[in-house]
Short mmCIF file of C-alpha atoms in Angstrom, two decimals:
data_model
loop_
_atom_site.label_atom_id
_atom_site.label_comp_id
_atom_site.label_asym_id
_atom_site.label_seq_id
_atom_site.Cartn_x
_atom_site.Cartn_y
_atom_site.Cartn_z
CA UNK A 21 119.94 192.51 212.89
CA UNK A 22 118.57 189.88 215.19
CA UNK A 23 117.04 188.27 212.37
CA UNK A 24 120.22 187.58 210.33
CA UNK A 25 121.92 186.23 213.50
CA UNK A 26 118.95 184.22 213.98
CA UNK A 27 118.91 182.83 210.49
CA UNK A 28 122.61 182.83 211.00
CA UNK A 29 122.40 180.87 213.95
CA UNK A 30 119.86 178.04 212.21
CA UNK A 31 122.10 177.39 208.98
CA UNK A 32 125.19 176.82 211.73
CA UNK A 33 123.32 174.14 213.63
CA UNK A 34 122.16 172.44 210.31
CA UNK A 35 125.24 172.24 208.67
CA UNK A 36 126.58 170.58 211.95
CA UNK A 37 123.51 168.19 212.26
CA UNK A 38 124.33 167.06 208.33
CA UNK A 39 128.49 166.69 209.69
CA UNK A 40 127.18 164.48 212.61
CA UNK A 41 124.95 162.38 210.28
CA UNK A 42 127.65 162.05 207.91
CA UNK A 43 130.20 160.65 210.57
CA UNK A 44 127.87 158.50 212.19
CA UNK A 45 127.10 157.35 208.97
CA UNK A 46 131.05 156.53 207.87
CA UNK A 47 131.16 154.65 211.18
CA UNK A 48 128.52 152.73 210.08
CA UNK A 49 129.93 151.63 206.67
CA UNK A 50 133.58 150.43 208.39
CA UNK A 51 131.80 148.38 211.53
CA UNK A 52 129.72 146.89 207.74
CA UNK A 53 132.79 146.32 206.23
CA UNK A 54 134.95 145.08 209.46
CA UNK A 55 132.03 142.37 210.28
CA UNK A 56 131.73 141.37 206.62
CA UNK A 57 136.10 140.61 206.41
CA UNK A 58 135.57 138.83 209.73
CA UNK A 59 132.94 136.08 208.32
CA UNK A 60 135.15 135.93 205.49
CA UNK A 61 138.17 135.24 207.59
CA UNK A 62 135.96 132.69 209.69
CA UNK A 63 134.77 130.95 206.87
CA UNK A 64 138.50 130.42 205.09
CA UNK A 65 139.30 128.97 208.16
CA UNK A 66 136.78 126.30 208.66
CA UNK A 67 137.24 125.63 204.46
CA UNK A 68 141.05 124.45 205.69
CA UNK A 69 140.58 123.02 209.12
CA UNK A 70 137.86 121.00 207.11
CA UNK A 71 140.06 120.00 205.05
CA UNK A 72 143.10 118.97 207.18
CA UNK A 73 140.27 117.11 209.75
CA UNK A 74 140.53 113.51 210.07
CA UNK A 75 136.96 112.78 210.11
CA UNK A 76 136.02 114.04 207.11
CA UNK A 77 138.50 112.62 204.98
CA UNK A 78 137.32 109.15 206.69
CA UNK A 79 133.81 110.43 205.53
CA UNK A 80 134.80 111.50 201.82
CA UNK A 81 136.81 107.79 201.81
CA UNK A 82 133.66 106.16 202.80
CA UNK A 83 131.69 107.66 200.50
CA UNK A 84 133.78 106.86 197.57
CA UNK A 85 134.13 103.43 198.67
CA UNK A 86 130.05 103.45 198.32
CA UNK A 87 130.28 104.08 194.66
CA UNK A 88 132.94 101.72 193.72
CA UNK A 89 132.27 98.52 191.82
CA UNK A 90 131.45 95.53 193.71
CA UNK A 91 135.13 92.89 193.47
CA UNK A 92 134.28 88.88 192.55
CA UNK A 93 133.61 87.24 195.48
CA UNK A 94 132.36 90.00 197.76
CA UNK A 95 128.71 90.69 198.51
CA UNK A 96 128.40 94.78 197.04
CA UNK A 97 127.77 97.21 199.67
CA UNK A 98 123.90 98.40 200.74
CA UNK A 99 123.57 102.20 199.96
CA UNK A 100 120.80 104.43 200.40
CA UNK A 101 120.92 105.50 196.76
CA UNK A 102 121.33 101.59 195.46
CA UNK A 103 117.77 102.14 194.13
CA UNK A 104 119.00 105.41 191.97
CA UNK A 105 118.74 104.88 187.80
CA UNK A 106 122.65 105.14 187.90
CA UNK A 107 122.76 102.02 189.41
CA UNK A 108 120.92 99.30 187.45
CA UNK A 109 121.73 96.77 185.59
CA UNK A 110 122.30 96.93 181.55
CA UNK A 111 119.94 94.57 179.33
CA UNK A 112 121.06 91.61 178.05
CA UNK A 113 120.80 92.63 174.50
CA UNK A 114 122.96 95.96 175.04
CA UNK A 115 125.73 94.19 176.60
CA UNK A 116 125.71 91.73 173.48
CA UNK A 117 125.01 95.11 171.27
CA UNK A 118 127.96 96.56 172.77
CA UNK A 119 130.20 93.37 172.69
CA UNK A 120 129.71 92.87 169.05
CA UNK A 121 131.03 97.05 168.33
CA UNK A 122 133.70 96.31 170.18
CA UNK A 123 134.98 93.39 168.84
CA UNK A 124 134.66 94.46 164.96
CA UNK A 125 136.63 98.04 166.01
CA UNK A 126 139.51 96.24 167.26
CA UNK A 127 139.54 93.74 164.17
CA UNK A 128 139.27 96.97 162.04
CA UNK A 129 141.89 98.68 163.41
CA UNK A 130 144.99 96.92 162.09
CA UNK A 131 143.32 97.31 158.72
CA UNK A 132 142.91 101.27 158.89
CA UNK A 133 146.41 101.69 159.78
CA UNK A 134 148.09 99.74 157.48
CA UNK A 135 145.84 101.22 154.65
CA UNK A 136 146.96 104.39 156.15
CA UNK A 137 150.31 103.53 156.43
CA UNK A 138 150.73 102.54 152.25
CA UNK A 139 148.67 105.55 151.15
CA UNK A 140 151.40 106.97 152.70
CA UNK A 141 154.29 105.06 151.18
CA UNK A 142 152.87 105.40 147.82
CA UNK A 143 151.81 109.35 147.74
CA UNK A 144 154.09 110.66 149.53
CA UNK A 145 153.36 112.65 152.76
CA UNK A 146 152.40 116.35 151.40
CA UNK A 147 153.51 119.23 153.94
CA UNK A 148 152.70 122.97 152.10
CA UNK A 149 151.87 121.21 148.68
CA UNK A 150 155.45 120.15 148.29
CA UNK A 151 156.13 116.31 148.14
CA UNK A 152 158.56 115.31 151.06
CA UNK A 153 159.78 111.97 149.94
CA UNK A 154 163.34 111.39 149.68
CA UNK A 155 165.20 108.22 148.75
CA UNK A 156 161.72 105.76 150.11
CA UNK A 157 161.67 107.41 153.11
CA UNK A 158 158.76 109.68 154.24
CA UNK A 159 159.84 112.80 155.69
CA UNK A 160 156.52 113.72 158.59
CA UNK A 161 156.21 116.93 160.24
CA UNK A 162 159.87 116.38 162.20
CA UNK A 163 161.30 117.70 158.78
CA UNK A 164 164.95 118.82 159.29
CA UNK A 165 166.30 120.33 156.24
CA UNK A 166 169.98 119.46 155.62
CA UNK A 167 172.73 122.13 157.04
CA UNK A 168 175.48 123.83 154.67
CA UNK A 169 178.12 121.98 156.50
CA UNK A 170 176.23 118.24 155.51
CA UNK A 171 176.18 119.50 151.62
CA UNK A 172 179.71 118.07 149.87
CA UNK A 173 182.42 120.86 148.83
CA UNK A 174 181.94 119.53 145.09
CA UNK A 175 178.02 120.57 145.46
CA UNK A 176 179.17 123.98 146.93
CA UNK A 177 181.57 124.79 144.44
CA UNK A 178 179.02 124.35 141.58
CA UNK A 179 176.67 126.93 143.41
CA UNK A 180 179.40 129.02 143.47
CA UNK A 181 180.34 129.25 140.02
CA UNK A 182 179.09 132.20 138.70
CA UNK A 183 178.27 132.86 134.83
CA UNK A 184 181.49 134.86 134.36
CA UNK A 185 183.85 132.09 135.74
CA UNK A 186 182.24 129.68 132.50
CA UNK A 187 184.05 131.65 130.64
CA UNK A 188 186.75 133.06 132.44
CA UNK A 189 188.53 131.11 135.59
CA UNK A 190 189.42 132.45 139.13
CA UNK A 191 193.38 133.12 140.00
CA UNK A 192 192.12 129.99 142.54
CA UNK A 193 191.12 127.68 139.54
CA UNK A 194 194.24 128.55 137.90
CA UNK A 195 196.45 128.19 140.80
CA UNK A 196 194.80 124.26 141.30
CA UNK A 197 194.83 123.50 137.55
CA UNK A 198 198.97 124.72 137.53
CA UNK A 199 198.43 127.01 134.42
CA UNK A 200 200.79 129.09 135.75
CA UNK A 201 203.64 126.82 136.19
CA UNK A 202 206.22 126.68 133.78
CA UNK A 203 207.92 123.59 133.12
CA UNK A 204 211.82 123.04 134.57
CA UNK A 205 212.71 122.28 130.96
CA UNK A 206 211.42 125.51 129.37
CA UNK A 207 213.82 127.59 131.90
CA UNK A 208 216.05 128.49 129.32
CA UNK A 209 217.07 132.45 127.77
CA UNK A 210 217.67 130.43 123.93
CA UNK A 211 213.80 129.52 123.68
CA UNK A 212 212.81 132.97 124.28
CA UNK A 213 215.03 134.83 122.23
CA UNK A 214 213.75 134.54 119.00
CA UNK A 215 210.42 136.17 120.78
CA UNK A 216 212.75 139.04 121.41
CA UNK A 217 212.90 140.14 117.73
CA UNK A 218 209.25 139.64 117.31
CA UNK A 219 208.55 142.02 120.15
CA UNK A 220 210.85 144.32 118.00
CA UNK A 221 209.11 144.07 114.55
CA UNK A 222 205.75 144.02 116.41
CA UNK A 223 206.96 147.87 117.73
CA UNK A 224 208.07 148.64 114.50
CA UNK A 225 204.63 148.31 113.16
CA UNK A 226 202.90 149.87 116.11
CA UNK A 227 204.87 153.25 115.95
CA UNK A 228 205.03 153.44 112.44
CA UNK A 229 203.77 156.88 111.26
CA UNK A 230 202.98 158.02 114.81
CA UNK A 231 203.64 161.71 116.03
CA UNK A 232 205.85 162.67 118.86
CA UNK A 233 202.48 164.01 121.12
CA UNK A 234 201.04 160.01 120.71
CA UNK A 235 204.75 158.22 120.94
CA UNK A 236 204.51 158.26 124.67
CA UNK A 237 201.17 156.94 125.11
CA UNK A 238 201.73 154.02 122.52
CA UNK A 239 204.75 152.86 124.27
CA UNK A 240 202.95 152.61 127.39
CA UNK A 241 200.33 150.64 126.21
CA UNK A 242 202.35 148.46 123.94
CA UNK A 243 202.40 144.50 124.42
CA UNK A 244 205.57 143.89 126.43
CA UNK A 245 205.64 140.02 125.63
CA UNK A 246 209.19 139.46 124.09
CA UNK A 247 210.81 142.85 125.63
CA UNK A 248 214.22 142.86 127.84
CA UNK A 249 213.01 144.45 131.03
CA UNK A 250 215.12 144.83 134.02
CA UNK A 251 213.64 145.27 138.01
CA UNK A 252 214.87 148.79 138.85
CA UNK A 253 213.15 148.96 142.28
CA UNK A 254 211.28 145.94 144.14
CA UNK A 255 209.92 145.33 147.55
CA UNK A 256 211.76 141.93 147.61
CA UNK A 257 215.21 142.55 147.21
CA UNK A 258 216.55 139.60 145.65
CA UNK A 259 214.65 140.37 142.27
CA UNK A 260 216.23 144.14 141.92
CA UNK A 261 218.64 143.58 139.63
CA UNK A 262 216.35 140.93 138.01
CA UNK A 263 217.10 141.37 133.84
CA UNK A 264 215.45 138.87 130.84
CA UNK A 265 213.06 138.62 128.28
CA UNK A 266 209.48 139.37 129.79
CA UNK A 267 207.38 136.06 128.46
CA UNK A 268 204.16 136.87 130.72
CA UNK A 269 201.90 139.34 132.44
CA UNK A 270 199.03 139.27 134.65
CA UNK A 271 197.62 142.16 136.47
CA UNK A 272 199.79 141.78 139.47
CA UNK A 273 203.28 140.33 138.08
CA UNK A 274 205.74 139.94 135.36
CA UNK A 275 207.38 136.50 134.32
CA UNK A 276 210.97 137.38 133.28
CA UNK A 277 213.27 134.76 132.32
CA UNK A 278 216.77 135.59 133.06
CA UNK A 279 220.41 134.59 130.98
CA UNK A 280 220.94 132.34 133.58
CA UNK A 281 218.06 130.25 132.99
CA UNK A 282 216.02 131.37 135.89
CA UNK A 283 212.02 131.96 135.83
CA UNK A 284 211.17 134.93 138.00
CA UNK A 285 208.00 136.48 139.01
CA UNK A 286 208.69 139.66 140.23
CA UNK A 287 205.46 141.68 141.59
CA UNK A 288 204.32 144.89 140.00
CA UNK A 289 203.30 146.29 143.89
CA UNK A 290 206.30 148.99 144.74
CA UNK A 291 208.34 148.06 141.93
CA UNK A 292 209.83 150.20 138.76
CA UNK A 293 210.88 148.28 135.96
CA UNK A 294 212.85 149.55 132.80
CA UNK A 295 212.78 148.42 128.89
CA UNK A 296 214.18 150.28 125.69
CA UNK A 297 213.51 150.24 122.45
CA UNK A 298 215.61 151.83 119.70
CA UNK A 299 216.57 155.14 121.02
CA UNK A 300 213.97 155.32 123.84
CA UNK A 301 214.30 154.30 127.16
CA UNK A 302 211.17 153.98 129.35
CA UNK A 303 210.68 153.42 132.73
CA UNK A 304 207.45 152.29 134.21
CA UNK A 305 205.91 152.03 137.74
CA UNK A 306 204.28 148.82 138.92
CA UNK A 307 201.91 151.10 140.98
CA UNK A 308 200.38 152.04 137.77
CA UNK A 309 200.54 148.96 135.70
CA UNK A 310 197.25 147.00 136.84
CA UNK A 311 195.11 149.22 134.44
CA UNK A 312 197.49 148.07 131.51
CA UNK A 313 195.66 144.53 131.03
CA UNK A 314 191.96 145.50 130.44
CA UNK A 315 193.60 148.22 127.22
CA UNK A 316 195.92 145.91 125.63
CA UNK A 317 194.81 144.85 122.11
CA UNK A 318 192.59 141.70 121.89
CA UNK A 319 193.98 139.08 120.13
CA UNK A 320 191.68 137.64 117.72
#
């Protein structure tokens, strides 16, 4: 038993020798550290005070003025290092070397820019192998390229165009052309009468031989250029009522010119128009009309 306190006893003042060792030691390292900030701190300061002292920026004046070329008519100022290599005087034959260089560079020089300068004019100046010359005028690296606003309406409506309207114009093109406007003088029920019994004989042959299941169907897709149709129903009031012979459809109106000599263009949009033929009487919804133009017969 006294041996294990013993041993006991040795291990407890060991470990507390190593703990005193190890704190004097930590002292150690921050009085290190706390002297080594100070010199730093001490040695910023006489950087700046250095710099902010009179005296030496006399000194650093005075020594520039030491290496400065001597004016005309004032005797150079003795150094200490006037005896250095920096300091001596060129040969005769340099200077003249050097003289002559000079002289033929800045005779040269015009020439290389104006050769430059109509290699230019006469290439072109290339930027990303495309040729940027437009109208004599060299286009550099300050290339701006033209906004859509600058282009002119006429060069905008040709990009436009698309391969359909070569064939076929817009409602637009129509409208500025005026195909759809009908002359005062051709306002009149007696021109378009006669078209009347040509709608008639054109039914005739249409529902010649046809059975009662395909009757409806046929009149509904039947050409109505030439029939008497009269405006049921319309969204603008002053065209219900509207009666004449029907001389031309789009796919959002019928052209109806009236007894009274009147051309109207009543919309198919919330209208119901009626037209008979022989016995029949149909009635037809404008709603449902703007499919009729793509299935009516071509005409060739």
């Amino acid at each position: 038993m006294s041996d294990k306190k013993a041993s006991q006893d040795l291990r407890k003042h060991a470990l507390e020798a190593l703990e005193r060792r190890c704190a004097a030691a930590k002292v150690e390292l921050l009085q290190q550290q706390k002297i080594s900030s100070t010199e730093k701190s001490k040695k910023e300061v006489k950087g700046k005070s250095s710099l902010n002292d009179p005296t030496s920026v006399v000194s650093r004046n005075q020594y520039n003025s030491s290496i400065t070329l001597p004016s005309e008519g004032k005797p150079p100022n003795k150094d200490v290092n006037e005896s250095d290599p920096i300091y001596f005087t060129l040969s005769a034959a340099v200077n003249e070397k050097l003289m002559a260089s000079s002289m033929d560079v800045s005779k040269n020089r015009g020439r290389v820019v104006d050769k430059i300068c109509h290699e230019l004019k006469n290439s072109g100046y290339m930027k990303r192998s495309k040729e940027l010359k437009v109208d004599a005028s060299i286009l550099l690296d300050n290339f701006v390229p033209k906004r859509a606003g600058m282009i002119g309406s006429r060069m905008r409506d040709l990009r436009s165009i698309s391969k359909r309207s070569k064939r076929h114009m817009s409602m637009k093109q129509h409208k500025k052309c005026g195909t759809f406007d009908l002359p005062s003088d051709c306002h009149k029920y007696e021109i378009f009468w006669p078209m009347h019994d040509m709608w008639k004989s054109y039914m005739k042959q249409r529902l010649h031989n046809v059975g009662p299941d395909a009757l409806a169907r046929n009149l509904l897709i039947a050409d109505l250029h030439g029939a008497m149709i009269r405006v049921v129903e319309c969204k603008i009031p002053a065209f219900t009522g509207t009666s004449g012979v029907m001389i031309r459809e789009t796919a959002e109106t019928f052209g109806i010119v009236t007894k009274d000599d009147k051309f109207r263009v009543v919309p198919k949009k919330s209208s119901v128009f009626i037209f008979q033929w022989d016995c029949w009487k149909v009635t037809l919804l404008g709603d449902k009309l703007s499919s009729r133009i793509p299935s009516l017969p071509s005409s060739n």
